Coordinates of C-alpha atoms and ligand atoms in Angstrom, one line a residue:
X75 CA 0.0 0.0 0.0
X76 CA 1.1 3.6 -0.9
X77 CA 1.7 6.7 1.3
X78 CA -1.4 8.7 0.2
X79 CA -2.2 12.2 0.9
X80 CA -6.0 13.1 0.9
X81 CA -7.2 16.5 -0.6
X82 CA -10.1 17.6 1.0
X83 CA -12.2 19.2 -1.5
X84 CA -14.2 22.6 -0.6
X85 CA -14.8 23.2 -3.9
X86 CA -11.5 25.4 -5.1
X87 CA -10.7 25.4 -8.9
X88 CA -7.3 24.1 -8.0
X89 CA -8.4 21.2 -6.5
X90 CA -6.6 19.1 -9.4
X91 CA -4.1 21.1 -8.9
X92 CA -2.7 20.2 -5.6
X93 CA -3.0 16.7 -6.1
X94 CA -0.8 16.9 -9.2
X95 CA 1.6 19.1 -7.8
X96 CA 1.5 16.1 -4.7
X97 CA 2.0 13.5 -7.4
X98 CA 5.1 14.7 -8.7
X99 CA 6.5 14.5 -5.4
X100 CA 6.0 10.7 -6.4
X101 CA 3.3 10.8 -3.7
X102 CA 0.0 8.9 -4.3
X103 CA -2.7 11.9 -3.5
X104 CA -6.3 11.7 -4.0
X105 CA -9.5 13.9 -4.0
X106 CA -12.7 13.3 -1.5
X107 CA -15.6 15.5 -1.4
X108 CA -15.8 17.3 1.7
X109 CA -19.2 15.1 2.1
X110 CA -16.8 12.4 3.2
X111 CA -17.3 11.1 6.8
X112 CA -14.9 11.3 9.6
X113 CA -14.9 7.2 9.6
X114 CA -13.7 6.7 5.9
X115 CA -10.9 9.6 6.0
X116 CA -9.6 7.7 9.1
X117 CA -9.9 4.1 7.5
X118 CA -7.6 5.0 4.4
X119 CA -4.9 6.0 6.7
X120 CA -3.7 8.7 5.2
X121 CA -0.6 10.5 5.8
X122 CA -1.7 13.9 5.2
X123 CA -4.5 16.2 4.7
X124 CA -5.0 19.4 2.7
X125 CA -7.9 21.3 2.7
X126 CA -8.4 23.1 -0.6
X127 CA -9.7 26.7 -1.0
X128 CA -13.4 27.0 -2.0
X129 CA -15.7 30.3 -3.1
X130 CA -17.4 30.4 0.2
X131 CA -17.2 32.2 3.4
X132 CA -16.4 30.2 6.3
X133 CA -19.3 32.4 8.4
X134 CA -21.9 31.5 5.5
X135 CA -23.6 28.3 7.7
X136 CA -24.4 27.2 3.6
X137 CA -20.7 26.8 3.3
X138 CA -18.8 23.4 3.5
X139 CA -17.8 22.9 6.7
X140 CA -16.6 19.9 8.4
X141 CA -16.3 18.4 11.6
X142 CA -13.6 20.3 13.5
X143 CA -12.5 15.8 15.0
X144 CA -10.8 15.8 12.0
X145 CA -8.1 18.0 13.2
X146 CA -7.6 15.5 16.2
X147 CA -7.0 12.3 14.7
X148 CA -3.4 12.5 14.7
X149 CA -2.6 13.2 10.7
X150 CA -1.2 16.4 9.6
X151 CA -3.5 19.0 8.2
X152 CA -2.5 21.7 5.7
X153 CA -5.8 24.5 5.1
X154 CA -4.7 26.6 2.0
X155 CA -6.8 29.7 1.4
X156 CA -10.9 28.7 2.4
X157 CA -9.3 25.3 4.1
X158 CA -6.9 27.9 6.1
X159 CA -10.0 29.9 7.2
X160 CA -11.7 26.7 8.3
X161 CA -9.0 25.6 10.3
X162 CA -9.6 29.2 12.3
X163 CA -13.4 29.1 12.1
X164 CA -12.8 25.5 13.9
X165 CA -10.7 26.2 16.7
X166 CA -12.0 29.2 17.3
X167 CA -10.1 32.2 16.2
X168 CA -11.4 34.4 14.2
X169 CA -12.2 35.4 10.7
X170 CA -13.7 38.3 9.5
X171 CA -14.0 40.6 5.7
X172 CA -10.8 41.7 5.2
X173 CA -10.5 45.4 4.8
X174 CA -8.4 45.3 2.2
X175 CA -9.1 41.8 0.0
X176 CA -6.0 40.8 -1.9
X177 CA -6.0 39.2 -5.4
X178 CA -3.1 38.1 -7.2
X179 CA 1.0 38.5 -6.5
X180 CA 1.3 39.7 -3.3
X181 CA 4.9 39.8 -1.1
X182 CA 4.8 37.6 1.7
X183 CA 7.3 37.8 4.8
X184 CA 8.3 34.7 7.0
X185 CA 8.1 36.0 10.2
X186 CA 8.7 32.7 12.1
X187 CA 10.9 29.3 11.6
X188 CA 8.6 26.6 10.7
X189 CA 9.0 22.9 8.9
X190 CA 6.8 24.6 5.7
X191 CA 9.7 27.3 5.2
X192 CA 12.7 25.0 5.0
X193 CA 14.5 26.6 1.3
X194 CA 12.2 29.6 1.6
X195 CA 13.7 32.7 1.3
X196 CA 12.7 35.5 4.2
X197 CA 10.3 37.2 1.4
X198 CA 8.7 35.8 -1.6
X199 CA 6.0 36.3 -3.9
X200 CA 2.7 34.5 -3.4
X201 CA -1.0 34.3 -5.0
X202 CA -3.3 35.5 -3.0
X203 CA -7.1 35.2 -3.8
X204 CA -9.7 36.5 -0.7
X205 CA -12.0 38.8 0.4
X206 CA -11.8 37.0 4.0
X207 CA -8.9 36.8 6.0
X208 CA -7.7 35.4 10.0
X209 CA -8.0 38.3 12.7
X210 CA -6.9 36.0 15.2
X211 CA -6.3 33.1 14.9
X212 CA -7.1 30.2 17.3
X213 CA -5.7 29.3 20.4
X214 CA -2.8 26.9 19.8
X215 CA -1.5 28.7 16.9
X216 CA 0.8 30.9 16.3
X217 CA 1.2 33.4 13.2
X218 CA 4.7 32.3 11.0
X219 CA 4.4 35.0 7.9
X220 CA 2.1 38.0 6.6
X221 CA 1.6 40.3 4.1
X222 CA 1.3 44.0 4.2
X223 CA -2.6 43.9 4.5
X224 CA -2.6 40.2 5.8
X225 CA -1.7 40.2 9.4
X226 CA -1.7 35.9 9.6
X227 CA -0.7 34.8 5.7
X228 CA 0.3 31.4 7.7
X229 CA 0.2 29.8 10.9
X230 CA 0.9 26.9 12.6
X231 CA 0.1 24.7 15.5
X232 CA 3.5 22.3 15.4
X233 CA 2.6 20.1 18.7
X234 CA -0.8 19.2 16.7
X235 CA 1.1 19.2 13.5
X236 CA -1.3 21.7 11.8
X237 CA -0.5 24.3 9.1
X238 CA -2.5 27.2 7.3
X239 CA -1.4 29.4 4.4
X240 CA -4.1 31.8 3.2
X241 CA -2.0 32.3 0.0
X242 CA -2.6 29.6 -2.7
X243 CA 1.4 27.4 -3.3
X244 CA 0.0 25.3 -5.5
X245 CA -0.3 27.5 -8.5
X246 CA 3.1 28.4 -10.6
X247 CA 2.9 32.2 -9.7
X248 CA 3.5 31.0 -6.1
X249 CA 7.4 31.2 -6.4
X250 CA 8.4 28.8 -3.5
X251 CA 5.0 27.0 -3.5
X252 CA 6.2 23.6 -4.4
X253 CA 8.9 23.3 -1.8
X254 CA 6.3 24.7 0.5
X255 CA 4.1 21.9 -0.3
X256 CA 7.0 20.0 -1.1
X257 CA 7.5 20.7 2.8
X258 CA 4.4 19.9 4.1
X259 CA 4.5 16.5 2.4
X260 CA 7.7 15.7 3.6
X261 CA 8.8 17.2 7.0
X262 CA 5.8 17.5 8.3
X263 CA 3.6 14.2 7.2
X264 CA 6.9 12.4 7.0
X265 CA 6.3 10.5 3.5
X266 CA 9.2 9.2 1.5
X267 CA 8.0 8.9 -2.3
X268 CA 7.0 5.5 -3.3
X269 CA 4.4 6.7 -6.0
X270 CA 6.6 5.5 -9.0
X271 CA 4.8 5.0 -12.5
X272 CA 7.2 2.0 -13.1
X273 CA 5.9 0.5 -9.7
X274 CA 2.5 1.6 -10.9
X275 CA 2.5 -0.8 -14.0
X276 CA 4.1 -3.8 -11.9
X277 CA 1.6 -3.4 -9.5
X278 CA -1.0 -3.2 -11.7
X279 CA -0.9 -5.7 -13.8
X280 CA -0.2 -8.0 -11.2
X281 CA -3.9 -6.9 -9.5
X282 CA -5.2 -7.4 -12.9
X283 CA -3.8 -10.9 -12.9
X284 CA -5.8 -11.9 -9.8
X285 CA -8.6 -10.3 -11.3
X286 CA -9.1 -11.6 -14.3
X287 CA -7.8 -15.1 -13.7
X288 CA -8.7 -17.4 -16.8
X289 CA -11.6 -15.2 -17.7
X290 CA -11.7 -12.7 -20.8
X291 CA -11.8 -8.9 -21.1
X292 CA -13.3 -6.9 -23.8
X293 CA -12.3 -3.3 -24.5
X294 CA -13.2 -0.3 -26.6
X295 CA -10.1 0.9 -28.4
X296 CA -10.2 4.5 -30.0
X297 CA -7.2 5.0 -30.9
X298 CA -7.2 7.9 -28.6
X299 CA -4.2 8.2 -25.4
X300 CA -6.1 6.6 -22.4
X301 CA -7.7 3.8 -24.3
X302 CA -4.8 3.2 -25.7
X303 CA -2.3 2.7 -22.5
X304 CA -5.0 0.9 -21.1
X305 CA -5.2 -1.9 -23.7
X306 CA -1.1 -1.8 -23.6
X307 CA -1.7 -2.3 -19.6
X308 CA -4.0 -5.1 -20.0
X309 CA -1.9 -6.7 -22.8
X310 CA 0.5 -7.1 -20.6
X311 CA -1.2 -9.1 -17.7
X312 CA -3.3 -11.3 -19.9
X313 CA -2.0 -11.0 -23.3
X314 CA -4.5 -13.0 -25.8
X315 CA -6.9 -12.7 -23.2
X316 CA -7.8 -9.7 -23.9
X317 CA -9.6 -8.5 -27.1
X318 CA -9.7 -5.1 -28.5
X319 CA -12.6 -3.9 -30.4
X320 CA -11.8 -0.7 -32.8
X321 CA -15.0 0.7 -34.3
X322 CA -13.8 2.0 -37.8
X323 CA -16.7 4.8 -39.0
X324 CA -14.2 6.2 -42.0
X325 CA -14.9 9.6 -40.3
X326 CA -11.3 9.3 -38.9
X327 CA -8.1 11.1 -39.8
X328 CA -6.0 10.0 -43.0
X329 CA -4.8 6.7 -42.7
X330 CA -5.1 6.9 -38.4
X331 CA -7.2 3.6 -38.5
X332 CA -4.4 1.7 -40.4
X333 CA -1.9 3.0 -38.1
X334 CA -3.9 2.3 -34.9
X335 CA -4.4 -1.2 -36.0
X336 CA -0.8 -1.7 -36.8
X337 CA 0.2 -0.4 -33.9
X338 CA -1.3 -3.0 -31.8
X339 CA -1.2 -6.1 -33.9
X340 CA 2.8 -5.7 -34.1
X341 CA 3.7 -4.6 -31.0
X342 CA 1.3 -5.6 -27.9
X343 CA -0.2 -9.5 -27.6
X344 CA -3.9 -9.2 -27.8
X345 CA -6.5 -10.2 -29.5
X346 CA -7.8 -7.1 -32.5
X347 CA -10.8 -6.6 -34.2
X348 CA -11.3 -3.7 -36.4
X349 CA -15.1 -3.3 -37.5
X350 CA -14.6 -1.1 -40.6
X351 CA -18.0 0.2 -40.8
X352 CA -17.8 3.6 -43.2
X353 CA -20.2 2.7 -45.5
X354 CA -23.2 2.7 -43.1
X355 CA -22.1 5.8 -41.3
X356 CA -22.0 7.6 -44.9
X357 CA -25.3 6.2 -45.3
X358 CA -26.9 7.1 -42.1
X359 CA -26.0 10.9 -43.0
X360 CA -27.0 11.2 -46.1
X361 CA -27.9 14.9 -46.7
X362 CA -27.7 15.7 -42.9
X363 CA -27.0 19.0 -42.3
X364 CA -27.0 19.9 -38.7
X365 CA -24.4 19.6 -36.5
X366 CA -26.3 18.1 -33.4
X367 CA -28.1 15.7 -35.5
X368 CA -24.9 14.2 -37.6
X369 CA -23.3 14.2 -33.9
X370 CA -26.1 12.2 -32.5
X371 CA -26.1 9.7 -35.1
X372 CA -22.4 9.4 -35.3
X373 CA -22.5 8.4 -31.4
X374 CA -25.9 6.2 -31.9
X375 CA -24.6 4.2 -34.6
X376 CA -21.0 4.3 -32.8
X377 CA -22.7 2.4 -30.0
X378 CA -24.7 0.3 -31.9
X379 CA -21.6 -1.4 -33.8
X380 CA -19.6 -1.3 -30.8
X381 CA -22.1 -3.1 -29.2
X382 CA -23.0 -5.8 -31.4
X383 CA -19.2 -6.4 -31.5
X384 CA -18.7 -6.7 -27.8
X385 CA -22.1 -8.5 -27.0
X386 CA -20.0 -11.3 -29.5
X387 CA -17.3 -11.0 -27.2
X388 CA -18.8 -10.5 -23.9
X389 CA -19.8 -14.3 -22.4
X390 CA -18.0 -14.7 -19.5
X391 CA -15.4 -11.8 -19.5
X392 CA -15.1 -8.6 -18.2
X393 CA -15.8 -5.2 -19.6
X394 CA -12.3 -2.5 -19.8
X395 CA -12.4 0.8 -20.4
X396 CA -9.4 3.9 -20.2
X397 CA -11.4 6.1 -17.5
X398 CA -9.0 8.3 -16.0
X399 CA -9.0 10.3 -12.8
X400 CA -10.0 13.3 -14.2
X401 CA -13.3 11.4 -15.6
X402 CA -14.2 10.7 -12.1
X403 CA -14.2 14.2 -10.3
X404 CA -16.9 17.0 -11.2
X405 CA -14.3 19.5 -9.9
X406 CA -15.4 22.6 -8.6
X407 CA -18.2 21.7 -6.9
X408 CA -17.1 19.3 -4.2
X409 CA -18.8 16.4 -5.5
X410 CA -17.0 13.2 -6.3
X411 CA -18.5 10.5 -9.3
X412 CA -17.1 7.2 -8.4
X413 CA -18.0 5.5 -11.6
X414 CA -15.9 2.1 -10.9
X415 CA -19.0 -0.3 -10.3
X416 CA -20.7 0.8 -13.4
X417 CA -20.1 -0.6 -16.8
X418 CA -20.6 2.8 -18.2
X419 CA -18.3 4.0 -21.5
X420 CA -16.2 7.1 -21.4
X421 CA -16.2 9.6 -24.1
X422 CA -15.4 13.4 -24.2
X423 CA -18.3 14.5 -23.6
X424 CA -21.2 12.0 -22.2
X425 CA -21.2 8.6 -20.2
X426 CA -23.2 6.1 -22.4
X427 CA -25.3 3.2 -20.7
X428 CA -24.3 -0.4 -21.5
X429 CA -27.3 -2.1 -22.9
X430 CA -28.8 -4.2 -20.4
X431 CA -28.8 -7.7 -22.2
X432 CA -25.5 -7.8 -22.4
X433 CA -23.6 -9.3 -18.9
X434 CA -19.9 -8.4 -17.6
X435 CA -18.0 -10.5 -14.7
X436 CA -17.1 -6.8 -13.9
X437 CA -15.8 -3.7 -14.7
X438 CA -12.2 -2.6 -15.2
X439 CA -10.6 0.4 -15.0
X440 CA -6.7 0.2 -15.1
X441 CA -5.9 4.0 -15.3
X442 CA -9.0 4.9 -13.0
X443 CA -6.4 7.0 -10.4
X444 CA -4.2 8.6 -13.1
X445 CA -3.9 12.1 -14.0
X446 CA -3.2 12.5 -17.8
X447 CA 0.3 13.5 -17.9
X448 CA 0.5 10.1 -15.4
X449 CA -1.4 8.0 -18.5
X450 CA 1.3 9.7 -21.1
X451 CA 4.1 8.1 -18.8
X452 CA 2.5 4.6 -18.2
X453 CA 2.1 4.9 -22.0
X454 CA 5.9 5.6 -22.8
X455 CA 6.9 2.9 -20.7
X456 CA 4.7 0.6 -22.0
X457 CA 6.2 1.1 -25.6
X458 CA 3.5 2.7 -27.2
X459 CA 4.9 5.1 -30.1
X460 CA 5.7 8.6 -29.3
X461 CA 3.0 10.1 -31.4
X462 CA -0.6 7.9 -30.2
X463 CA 0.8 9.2 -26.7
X464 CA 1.3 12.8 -27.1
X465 CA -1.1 13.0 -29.9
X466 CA -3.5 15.7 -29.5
X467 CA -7.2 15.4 -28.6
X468 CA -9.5 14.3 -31.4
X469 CA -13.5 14.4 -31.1
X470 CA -15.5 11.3 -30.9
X471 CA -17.1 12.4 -34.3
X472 CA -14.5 12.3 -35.7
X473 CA -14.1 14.3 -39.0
X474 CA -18.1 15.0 -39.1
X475 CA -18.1 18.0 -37.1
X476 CA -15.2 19.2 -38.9
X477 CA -17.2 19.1 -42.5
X478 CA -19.6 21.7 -42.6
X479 CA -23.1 20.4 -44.3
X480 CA -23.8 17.5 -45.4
X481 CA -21.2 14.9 -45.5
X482 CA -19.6 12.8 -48.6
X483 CA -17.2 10.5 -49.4
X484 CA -15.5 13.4 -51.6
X485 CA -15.8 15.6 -49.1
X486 CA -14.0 13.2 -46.5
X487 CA -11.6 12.8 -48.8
X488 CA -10.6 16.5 -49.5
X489 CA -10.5 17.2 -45.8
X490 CA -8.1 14.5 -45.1
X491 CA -5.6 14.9 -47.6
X492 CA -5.6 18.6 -46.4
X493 CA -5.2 17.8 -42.7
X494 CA -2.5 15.3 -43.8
X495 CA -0.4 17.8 -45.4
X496 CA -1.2 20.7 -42.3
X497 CA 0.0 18.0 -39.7
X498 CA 2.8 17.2 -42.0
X499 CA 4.1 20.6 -41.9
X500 CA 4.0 20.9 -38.4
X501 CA 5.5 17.7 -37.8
X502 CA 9.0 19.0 -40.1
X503 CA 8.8 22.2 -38.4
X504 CA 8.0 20.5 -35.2
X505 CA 5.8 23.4 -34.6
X506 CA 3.5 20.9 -33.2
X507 CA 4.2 21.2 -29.0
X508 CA 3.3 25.0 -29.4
X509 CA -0.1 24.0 -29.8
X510 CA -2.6 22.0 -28.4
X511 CA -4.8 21.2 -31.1
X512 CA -4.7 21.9 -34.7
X513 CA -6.8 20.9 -38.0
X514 CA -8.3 21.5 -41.2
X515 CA -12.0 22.4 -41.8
X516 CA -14.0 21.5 -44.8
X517 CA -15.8 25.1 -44.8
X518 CA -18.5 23.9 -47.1
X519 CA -18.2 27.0 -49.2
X520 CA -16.9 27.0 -52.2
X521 CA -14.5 30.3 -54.5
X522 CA -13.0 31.5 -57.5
X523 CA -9.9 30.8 -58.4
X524 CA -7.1 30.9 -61.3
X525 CA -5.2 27.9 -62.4
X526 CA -3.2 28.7 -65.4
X527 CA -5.3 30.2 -68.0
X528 CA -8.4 28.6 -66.3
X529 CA -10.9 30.0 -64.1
X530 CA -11.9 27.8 -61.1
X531 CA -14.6 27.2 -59.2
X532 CA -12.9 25.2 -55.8
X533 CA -13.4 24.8 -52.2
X534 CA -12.3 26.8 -48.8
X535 CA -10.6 25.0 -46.9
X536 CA -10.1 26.7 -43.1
X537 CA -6.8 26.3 -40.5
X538 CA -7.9 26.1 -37.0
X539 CA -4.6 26.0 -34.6
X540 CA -5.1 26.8 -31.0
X541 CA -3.4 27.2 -27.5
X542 CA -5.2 26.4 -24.5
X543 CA -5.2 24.8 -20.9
X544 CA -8.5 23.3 -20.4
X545 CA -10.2 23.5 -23.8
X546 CA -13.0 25.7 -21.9
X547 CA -11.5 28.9 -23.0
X548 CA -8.8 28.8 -26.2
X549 CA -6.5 31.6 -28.0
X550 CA -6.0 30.8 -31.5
X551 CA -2.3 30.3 -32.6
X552 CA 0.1 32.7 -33.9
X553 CA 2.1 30.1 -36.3
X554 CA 4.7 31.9 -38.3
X555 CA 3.8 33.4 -41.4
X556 CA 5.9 31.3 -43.3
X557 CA 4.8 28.3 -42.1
X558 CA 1.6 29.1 -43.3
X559 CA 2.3 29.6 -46.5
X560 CA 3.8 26.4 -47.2
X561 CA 1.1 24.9 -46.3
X562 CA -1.4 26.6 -47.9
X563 CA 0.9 26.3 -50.9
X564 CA 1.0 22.6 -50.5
X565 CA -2.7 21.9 -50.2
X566 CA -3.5 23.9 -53.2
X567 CA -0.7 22.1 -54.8
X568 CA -1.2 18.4 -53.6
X569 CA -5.2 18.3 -52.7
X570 CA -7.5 18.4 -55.4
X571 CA -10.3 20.3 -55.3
X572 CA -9.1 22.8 -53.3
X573 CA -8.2 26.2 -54.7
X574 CA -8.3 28.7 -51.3
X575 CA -7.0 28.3 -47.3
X576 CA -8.1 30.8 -44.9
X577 CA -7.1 30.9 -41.2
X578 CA -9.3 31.0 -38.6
X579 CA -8.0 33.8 -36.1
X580 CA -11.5 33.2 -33.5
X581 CA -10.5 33.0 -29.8
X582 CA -12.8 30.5 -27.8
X583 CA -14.8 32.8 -26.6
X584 CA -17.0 33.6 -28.9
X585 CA -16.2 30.7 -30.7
X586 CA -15.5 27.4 -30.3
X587 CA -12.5 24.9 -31.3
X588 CA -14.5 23.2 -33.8
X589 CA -16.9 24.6 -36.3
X590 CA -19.8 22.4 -36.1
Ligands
LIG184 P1 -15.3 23.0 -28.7 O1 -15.6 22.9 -30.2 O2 -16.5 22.6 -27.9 O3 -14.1 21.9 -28.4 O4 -14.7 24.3 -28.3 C1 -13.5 21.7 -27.2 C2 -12.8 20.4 -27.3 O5 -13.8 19.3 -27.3 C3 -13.6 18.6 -28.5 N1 -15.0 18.3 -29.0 C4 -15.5 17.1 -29.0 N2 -15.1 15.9 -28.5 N3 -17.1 14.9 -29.1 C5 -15.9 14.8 -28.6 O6 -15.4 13.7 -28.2 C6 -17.7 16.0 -29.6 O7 -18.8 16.1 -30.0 C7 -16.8 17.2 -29.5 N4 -17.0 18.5 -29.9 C8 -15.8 19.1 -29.6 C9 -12.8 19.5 -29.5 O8 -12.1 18.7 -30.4 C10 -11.9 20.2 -28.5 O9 -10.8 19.4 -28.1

């Protein structure tokens, strides 16, 4: 069993946050509502606890609040920003509206030795983020740095091993932040670092042996990153046991279906079936025009074939899928989604029901704990190629929500030749890590042109390229001028049917990533 560290979720945006910045101390940490009872916290024997910041005030009785016994059951507590508050609120100091609230890089000055401040200089600079602050705080503590309009930016109780920062250390513009937390997770709850991806996969597929036994496993391969270090996971405990199904609905980028199915026939033991299915899907949307109704029955039919693969599959086996930590938390809001019991499949953007006729021994989840960047080592170790594990995100619809109109065969064809030579480009330039997604759109409209003596009468294909963190918000890129113009060169050039590019320079807001 790992050292684990549990944050305690009030409903902070950084939630995530901490736990990855915990994680790359090679320290297993994991989220829990604040809804979780006293008995379960102290049954998981953790060896830590950080309270996250939340939008509330402490005073608000609507606020989460939680039973101040949790600060008497012997495991270090760290309370940044809200959590810090709370750990006043409950001992009884006081917080109050601060006169002066304090948003973004603020000094802070260490004004006492404690464990958190071991390679901290005397002054740094800190997030801050409140409109509340500590007046006093409780009895026990004793204030260890401020701010010029924070009187307690930190305190600590060290016989009770508790610690409060109102300041947020998890976030980059935190200068010392990670040795702070670094700190806590160290000198204070005493852990050593045995979270190590390499243990991870030994671990893991040894649990998967037990599991599984004899028995079977299914699992939905899209080609995308977490399915795809899942199967390699499961490959390697049960080998032929397990059996990949890869729905082919032509809607995919050029060639990405061969290479997918190339990829894991040569290099990972396992059973592969690729249902090429293209035909039907161009059938089924025939003349549709609307973007919500091509994506509903792209993901209908998806399901449908997937389905009738895996019911073929299914007798006496269990059901994988590459759900990963992320998937599991509603962040922000406090609330934790346990989906492990329920044979449920992942996508971007929906959980879809299993159908009920068809029966699993159980459900697996190999990569159910593991942050992204966490999947993307597993994945490198593993031996999957370089470019299925860094590849960028690709809707479940595939090229249909990146024609606009109706869709064809032609059309599909035009599109992907373009986006070939775009990713091409990028690829020699290797322009591709300053961006986090990029593609060509089939625009639907169509312009005059010139070719030689000839007039012509061609289609617009559009460049989206964009930068972004979370894909809620996105800028669009500024890729050198010159870069463009090869490929729009090359695509009038090489693609036929195609005589104009245009870039799309919309941020996210007002747009979106995609076009339909
Ligand atoms: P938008 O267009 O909503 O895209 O700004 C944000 C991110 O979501 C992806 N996306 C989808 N992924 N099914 C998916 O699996 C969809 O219907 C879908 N629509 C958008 C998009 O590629 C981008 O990464």
């Amino acid at each position: 069993m790992n050292e684990k560290i549990l944050v305690l979720d009030f409903g902070g945006q950084y939630n995530q946050l901490i736990a990855r910045r915990v994680r790359d101390f090679n320290v297993y940490a994991e989220i829990l509502p604040y809804t979780t009872d006293l008995e379960t916290i102290k049954a998981n024997g953790y060896k830590g606890i950080i309270f996250t910041g939340g939008p509330n005030s402490v005073f608000d009785m609507e606020s989460p609040h939680y039973t101040k016994d949790i600060l008497d059951i012997g495991v270090p507590v760290l309370g940044i920003c809200y959590g810090c508050q709370l750990i006043a609120w409950m001992g009884d100091g006081k917080v109050a509206t601060a006169p002066v609230s304090e948003y973004g890089k603020i000094e802070l000055q260490l004004s006492k030795d404690s464990l958190l401040w071991e390679n901290v200089p005397e002054k740094s600079v800190v997030w801050m983020s409140h409109t509340d602050y500590i007046s006093e705080p409780p009895k026990g503590f004793e204030i260890i740095a401020k701010t010029d309009n924070c009187p307690c930016a930190a305190m600590q109780n060290v016989d009770r091993k508790l610690y409060a920062v109102q300041f947020h250390p998890e976030v980059t513009h935190s200068e010392y932040g990670n040795q702070m937390l670094r700190n806590f997770v160290f000198n204070v709850c005493g852990c050593t670092g045995d979270w190590k991806m390499d243990s991870f996969i030994d671990t893991t597929v040894e649990k998967l042996r037990e599991k599984i036994g004899d028995k079977k496993v299914v699992l939905g391969l899209s080609g995308g990153v977490d399915s795809s270090v899942a199967a390699a996971l499961l490959s390697r405990a049960v080998g032929k046991q397990l059996t990949c199904v890869f729905v082919d609905q032509g809607l995919m980028r050029k060639d990405e279906g061969d290479f997918v199915e190339k990829t894991f026939t040569s290099l990972f033991d396992m059973n592969f079936v690729r249902v090429n299915c293209g035909d039907h899907f161009l059938a089924m949307l025939k003349g549709v025009v609307d973007p919500e109704q091509k994506r509903k029955i792209i993901g209908t039919e998806f399901y449908k074939v997937f389905w009738d693969e895996v019911r073929k599959q299914a007798e006496d086996g269990f059901f994988a899928q590459g759900t990963i930590y992320p998937d599991r938390i509603e962040s922000g809001k406090g609330k934790s989604k346990d989906k492990a019991n329920t044979a449920v499949i992942k996508t971007h953007h929906n959980m879809v029901e299993k159908p009920s006729d068809i029966q699993f021994l159980g459900t697996i989840e190999p990569l159910k704990d593991l942050f992204k960047d966490e999947v993307r080592k597993v994945g490198e170790m593993l031996g999957i190629p370089h470019e299925l594990v860094w590849r960028q995100p690709f809707p479940g619809p595939g090229l249909g929500v990146r024609i606009v109109g109706d869709i064809t065969a032609e059309k599909i064809r035009i599109l992907q030749d373009a986006d070939f030579v775009l990713r091409d480009e990028m690829a020699k330039n290797g322009y591709e890590k300053n961006l986090s997604q990029f593609f060509c759109v089939y625009t639907g409209s169509k312009s005059v042109g010139v070719m030689g003596d000839h007039r012509t009468y061609e289609n617009v294909i559009a460049i989206r390229a964009v930068t972004t963190d979370d894909f809620m918000t996105a800028d669009w890129a500024r890729i050198p001028y010159d870069i463009l113009a090869t490929v729009s060169n090359r695509i009038t050039n090489e693609v036929d049917g195609v005589n104009r590019i245009v870039y799309d320079i919309t941020s996210k807001p007002p747009g979106t990533v995609e076009w339909e």
